[in-house]
mmCIF file of C-alpha atoms in Angstrom:
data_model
loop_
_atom_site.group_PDB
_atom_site.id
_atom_site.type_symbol
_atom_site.label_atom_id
_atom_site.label_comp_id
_atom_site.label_asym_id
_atom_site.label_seq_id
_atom_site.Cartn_x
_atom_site.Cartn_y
_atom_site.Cartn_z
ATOM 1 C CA UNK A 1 5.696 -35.877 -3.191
ATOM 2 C CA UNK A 2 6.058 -33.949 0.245
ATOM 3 C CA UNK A 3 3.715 -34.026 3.735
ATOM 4 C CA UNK A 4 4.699 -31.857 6.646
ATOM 5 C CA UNK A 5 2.881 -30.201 9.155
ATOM 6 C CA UNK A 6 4.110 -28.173 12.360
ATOM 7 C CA UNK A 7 3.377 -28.541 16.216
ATOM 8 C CA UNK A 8 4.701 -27.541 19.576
ATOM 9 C CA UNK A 9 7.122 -29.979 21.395
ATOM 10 C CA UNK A 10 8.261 -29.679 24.535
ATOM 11 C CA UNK A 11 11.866 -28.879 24.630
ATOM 12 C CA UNK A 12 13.001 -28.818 28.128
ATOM 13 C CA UNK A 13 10.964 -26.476 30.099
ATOM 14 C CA UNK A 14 9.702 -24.680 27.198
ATOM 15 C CA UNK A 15 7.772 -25.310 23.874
ATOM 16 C CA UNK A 16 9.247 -24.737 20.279
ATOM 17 C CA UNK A 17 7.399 -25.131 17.659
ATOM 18 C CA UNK A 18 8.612 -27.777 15.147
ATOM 19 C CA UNK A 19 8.136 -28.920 11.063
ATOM 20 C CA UNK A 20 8.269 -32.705 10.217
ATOM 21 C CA UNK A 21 8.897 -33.291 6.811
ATOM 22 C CA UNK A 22 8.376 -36.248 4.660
ATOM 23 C CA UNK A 23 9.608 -36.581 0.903
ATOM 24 C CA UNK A 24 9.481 -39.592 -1.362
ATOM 25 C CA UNK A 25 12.645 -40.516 -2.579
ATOM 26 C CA UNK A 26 12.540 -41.341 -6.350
ATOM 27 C CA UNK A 27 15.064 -43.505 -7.167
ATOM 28 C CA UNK A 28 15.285 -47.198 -7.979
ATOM 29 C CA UNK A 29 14.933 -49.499 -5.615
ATOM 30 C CA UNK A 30 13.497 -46.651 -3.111
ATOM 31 C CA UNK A 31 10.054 -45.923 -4.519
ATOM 32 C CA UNK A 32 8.062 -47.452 -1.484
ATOM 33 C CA UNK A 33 10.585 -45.360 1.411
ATOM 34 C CA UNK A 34 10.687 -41.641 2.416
ATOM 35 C CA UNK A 35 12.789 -39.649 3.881
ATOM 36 C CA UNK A 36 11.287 -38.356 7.549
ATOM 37 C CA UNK A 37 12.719 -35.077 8.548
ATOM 38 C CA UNK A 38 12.219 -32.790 11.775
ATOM 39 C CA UNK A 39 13.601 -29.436 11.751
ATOM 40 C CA UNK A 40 12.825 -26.539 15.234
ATOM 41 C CA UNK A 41 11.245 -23.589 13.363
ATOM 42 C CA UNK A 42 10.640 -21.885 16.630
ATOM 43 C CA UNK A 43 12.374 -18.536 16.243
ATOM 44 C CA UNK A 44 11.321 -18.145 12.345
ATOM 45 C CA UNK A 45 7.625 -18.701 13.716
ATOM 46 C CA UNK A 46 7.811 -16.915 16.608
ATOM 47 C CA UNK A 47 9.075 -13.938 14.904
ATOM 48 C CA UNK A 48 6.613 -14.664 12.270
ATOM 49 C CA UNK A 49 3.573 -15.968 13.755
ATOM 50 C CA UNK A 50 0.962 -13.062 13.068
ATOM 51 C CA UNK A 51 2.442 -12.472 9.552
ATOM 52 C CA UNK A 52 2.342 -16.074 8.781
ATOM 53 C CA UNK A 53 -1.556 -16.151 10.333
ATOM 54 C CA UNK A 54 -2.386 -13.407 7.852
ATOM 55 C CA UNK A 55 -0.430 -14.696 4.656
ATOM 56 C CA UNK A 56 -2.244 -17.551 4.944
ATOM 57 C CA UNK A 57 -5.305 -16.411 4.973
ATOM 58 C CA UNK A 58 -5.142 -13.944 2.595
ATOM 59 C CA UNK A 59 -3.914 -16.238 -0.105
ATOM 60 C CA UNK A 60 -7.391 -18.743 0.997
ATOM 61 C CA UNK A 61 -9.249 -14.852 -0.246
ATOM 62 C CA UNK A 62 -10.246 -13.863 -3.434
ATOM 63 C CA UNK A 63 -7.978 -10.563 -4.273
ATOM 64 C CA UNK A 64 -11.689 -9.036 -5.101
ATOM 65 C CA UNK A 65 -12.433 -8.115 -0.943
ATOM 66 C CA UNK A 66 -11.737 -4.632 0.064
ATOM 67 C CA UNK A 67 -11.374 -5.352 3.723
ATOM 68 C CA UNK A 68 -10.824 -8.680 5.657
ATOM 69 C CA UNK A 69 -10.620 -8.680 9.561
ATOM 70 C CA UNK A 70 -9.549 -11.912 11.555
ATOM 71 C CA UNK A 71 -12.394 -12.095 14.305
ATOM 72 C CA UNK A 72 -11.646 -14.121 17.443
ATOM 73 C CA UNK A 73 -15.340 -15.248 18.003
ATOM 74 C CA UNK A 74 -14.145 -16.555 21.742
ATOM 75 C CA UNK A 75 -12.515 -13.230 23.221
ATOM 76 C CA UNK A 76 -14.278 -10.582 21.428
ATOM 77 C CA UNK A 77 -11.475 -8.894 19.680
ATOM 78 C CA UNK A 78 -10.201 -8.816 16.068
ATOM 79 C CA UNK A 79 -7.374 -7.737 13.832
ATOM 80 C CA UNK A 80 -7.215 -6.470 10.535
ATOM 81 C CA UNK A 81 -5.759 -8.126 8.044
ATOM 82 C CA UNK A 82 -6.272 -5.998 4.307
ATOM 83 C CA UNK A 83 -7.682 -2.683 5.450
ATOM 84 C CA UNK A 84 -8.531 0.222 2.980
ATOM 85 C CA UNK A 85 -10.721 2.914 2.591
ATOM 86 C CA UNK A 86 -14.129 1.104 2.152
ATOM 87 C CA UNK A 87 -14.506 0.625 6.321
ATOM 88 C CA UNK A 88 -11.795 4.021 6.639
ATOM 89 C CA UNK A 89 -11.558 4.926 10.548
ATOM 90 C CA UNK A 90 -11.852 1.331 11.802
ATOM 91 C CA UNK A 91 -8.976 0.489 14.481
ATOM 92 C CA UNK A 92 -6.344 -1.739 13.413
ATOM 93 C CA UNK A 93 -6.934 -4.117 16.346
ATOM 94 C CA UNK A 94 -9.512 -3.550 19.097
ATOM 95 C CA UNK A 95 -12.595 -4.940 20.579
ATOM 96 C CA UNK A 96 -15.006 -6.585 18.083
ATOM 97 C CA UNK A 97 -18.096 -4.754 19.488
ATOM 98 C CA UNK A 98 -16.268 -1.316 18.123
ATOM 99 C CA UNK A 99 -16.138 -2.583 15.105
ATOM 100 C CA UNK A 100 -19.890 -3.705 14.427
ATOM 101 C CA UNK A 101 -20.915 -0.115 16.060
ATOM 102 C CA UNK A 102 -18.781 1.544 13.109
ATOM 103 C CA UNK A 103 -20.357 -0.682 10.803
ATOM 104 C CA UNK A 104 -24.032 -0.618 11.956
ATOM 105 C CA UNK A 105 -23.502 3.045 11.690
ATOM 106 C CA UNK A 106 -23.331 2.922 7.694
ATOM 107 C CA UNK A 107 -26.400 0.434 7.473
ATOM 108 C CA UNK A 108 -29.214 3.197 7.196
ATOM 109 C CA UNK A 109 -31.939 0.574 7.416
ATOM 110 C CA UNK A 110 -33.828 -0.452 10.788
ATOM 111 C CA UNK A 111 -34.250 -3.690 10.008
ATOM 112 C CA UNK A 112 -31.008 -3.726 8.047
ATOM 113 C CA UNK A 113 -29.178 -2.896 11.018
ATOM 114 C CA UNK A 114 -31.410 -5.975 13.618
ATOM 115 C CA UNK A 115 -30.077 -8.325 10.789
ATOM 116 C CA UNK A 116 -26.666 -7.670 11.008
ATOM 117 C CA UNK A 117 -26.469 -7.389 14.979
ATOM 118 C CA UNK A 118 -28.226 -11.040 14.748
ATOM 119 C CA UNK A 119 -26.289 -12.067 11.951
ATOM 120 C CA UNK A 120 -22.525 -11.040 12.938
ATOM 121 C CA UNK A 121 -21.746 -10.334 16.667
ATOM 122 C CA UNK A 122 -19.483 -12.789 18.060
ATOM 123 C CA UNK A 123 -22.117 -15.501 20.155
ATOM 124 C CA UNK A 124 -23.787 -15.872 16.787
ATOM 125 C CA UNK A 125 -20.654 -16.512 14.744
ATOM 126 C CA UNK A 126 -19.626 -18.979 17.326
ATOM 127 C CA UNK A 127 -22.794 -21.080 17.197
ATOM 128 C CA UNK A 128 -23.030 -20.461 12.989
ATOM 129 C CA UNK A 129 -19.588 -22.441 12.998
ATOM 130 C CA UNK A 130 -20.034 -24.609 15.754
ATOM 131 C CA UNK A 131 -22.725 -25.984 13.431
ATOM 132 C CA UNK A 132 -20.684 -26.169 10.579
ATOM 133 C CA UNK A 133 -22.314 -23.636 8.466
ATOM 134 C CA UNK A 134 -20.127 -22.994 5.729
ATOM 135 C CA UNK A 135 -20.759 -19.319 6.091
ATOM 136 C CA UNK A 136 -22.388 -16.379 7.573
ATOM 137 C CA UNK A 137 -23.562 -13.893 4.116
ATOM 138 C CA UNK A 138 -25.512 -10.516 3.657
ATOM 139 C CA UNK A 139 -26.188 -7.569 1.414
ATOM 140 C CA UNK A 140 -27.052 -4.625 3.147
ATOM 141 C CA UNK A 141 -27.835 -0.749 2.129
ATOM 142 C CA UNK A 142 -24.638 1.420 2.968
ATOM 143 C CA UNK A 143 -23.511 4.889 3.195
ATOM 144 C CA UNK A 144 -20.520 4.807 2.621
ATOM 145 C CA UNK A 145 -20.621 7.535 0.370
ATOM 146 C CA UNK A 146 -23.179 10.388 -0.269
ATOM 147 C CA UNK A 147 -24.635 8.069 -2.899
ATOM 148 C CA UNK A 148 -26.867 4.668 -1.529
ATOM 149 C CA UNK A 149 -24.728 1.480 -1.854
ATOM 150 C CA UNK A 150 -24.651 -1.862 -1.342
ATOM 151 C CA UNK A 151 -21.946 -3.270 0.729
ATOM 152 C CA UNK A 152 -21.370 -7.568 0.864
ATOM 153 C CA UNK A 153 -20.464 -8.896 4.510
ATOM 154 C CA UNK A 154 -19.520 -12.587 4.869
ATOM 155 C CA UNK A 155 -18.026 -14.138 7.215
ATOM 156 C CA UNK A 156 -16.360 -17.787 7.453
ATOM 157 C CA UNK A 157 -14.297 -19.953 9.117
ATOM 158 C CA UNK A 158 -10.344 -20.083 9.061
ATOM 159 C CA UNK A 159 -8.840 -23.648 7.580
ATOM 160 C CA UNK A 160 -7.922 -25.971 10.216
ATOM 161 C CA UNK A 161 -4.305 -24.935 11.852
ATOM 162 C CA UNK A 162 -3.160 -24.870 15.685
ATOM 163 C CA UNK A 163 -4.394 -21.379 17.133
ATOM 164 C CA UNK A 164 -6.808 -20.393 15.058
ATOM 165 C CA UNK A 165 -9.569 -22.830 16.270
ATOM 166 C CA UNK A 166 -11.900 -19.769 17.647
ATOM 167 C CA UNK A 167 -10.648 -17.527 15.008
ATOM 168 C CA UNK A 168 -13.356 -16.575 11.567
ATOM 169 C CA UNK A 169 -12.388 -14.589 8.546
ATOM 170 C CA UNK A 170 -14.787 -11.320 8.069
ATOM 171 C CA UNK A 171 -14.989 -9.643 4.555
ATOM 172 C CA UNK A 172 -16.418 -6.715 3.239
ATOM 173 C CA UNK A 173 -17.148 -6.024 -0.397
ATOM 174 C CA UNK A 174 -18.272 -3.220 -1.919
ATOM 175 C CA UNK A 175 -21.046 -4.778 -4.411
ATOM 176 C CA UNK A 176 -23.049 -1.223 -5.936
ATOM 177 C CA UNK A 177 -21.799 -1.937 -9.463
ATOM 178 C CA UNK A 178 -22.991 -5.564 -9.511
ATOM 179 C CA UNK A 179 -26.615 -4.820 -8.037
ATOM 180 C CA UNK A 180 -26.951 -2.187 -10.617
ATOM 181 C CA UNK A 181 -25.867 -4.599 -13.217
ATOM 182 C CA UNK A 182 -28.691 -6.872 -11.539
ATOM 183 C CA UNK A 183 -31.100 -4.071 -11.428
ATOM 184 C CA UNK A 184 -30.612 -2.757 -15.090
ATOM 185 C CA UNK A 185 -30.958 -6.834 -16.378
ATOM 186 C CA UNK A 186 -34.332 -7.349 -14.115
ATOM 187 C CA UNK A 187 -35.604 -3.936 -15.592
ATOM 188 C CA UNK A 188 -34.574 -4.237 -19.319
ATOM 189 C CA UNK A 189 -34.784 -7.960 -19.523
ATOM 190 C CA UNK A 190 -31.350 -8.336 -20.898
ATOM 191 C CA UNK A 191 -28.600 -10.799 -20.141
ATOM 192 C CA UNK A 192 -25.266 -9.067 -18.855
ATOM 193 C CA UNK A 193 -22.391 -11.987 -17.511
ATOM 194 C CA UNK A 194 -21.437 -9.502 -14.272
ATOM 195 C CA UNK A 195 -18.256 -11.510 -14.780
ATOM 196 C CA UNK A 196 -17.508 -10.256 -18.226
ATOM 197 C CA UNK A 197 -14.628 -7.092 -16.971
ATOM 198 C CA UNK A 198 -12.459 -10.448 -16.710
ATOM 199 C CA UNK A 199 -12.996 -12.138 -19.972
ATOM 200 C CA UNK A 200 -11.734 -11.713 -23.540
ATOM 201 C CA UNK A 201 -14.848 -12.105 -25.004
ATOM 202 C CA UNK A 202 -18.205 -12.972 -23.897
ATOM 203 C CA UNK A 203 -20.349 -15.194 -26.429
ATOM 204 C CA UNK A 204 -24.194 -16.616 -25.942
ATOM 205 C CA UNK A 205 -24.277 -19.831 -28.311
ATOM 206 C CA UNK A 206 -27.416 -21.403 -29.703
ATOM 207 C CA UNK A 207 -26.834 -25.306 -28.664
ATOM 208 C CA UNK A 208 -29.205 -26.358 -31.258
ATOM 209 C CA UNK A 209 -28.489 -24.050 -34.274
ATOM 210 C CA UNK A 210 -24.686 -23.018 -33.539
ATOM 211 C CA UNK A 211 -25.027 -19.726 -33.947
ATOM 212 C CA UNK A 212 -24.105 -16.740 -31.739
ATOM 213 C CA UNK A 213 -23.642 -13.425 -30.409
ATOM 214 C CA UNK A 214 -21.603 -11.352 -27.973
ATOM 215 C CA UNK A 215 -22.208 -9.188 -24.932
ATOM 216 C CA UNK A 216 -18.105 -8.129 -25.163
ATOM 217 C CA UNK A 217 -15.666 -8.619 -27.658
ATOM 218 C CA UNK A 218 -12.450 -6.492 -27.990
ATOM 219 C CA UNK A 219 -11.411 -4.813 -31.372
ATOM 220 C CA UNK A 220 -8.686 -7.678 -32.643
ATOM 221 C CA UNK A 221 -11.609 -10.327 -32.467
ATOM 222 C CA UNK A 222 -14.376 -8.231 -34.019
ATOM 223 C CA UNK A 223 -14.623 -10.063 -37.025
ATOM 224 C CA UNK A 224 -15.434 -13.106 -35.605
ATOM 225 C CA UNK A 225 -18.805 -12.142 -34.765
ATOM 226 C CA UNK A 226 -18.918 -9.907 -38.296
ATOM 227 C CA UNK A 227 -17.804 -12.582 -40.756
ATOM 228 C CA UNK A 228 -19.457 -15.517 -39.313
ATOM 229 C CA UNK A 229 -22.758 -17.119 -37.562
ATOM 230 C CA UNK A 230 -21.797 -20.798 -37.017
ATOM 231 C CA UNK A 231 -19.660 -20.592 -33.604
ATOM 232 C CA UNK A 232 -17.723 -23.726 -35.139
ATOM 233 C CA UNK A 233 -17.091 -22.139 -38.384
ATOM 234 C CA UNK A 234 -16.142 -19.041 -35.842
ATOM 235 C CA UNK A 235 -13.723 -21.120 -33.508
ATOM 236 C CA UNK A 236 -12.090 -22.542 -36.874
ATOM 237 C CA UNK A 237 -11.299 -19.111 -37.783
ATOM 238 C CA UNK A 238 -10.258 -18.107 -34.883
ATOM 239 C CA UNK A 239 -7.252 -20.978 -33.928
ATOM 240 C CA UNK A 240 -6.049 -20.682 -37.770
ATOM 241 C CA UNK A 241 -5.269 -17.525 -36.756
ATOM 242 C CA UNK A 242 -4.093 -17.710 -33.274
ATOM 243 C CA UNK A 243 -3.716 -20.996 -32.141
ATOM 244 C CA UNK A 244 -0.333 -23.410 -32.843
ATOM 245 C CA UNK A 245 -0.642 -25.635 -35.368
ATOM 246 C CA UNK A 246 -0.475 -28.396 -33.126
ATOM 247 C CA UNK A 247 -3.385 -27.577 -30.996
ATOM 248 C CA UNK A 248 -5.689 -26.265 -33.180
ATOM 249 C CA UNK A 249 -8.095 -29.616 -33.762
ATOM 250 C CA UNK A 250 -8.256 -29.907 -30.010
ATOM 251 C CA UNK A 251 -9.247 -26.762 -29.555
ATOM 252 C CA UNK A 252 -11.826 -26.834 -32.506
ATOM 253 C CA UNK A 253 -13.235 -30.132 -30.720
ATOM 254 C CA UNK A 254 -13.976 -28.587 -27.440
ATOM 255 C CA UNK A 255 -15.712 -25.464 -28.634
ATOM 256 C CA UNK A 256 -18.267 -26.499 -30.783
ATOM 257 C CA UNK A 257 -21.868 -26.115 -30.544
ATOM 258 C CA UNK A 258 -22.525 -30.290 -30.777
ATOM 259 C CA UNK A 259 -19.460 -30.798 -28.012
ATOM 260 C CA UNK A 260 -21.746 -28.384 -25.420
ATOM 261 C CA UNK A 261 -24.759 -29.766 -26.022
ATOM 262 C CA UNK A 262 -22.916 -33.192 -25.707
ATOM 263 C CA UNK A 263 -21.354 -32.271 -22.828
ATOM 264 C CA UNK A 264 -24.437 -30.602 -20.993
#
């Protein structure tokens, strides 16, 4: 229904930057034209520029990364873009090298530390990208507190827009909770969704019997898993009491037991 994209035009000795718009008209007798529309955004995105660099890539981030920096892989330098305590005492803005000396300083292993230098200075980003690697990713050992963590670094490039050609996205993630979750299933044997703080309810479903069990169900659904063993029979249950009327048979369709092992 709507294309535009922006560029810099030369308006008389200077460049302004500029926004074409085109829109499909949806009328009768216009379906096949569009409307073509230029419109000098230059003071908005001059004004603008590094906040509209950072909204957009923070809304290409998952909300789950505790710190993002925008690394200029060319020059050398970065700027933060979500800062907070996990990388506390970083500079705002500075030299890139600063910021991987800060860093390398919380990686307590040897090798650990050889990685990341290899991994994520600036030449190595460069070539990563260059060769279209989707990403640069590693788990390391941290200290960021008196306890041993785990801290996730990735690294990757920012979407196609004037200015930012040199430019990566840089991410750290706190990840402890997640490798003890992975350490507790490897020891124990069990099967825990990592994912499961976001769901509802959690259910493993036999395919070829229909029946189930949960890893997490809250209170008001309890029963489900108490009163029945046929995940159909459950699901039934579940969207007479819950669902509108009017969606209910859909819903029963899609989660049975014979429509996933259909479907897989």
């Amino acid at each position: 229904g709507r294309v535009y994209w922006q560029f810099r035009k030369k308006v008389g000795e200077e460049y302004h930057w500029c926004e074409y718009q085109l829109r499909q008209i949806d009328a009768a007798g216009y379906k096949s034209k569009v409307v073509i529309t230029e419109k000098d955004i230059h003071g908005r995105r001059a004004i603008n520029s590094k906040q509209l660099e950072n909204e957009m890539i923070m809304k290409s981030l998952a909300n789950g990364y505790r710190s993002v920096y925008l690394v200029d892989y060319k020059t050398g330098t970065y700027e933060t873009v979500k800062p907070d305590e996990l990388l506390f005492g970083i500079p705002e803005d500075g030299n890139y090298d600063l910021l991987l000396n800060i860093v390398e300083e919380v990686i307590p292993d040897k090798h650990q530390q050889k990685d990341f230098r290899n991994a994520f200075e600036a030449v190595a980003l460069r070539e990563a990208f260059l060769a279209k690697q989707e990403n640069v990713a590693r788990e390391y050992n941290s200290l960021l507190s008196r306890e041993m963590n785990w801290m996730s670094i990735v690294a990757f490039p920012t979407p196609l827009v004037q200015d930012m050609e040199n430019k990566c996205v840089l991410t750290f993630m706190d990840i402890t909770q997640r490798k003890q979750v992975e350490a507790e299933r490897n020891e124990k044997k069990i099967v825990v969704d990592v994912l499961s703080a976001h769901y509802e309810a959690v259910y493993f479903v036999n395919l070829s019997t229909g029946e189930f069990h949960s890893i997490k169900v809250p209170q008001k659904y309890g029963y489900i898993e108490k009163q029945y063993k046929d995940f159909s029979e459950a699901i039934g249950h579940y969207a007479k009491a819950y669902v509108a009327e009017t969606f209910r048979e859909m819903l029963k369709s899609f989660l049975s037991a014979e429509g996933f092992a259909k479907d897989c």
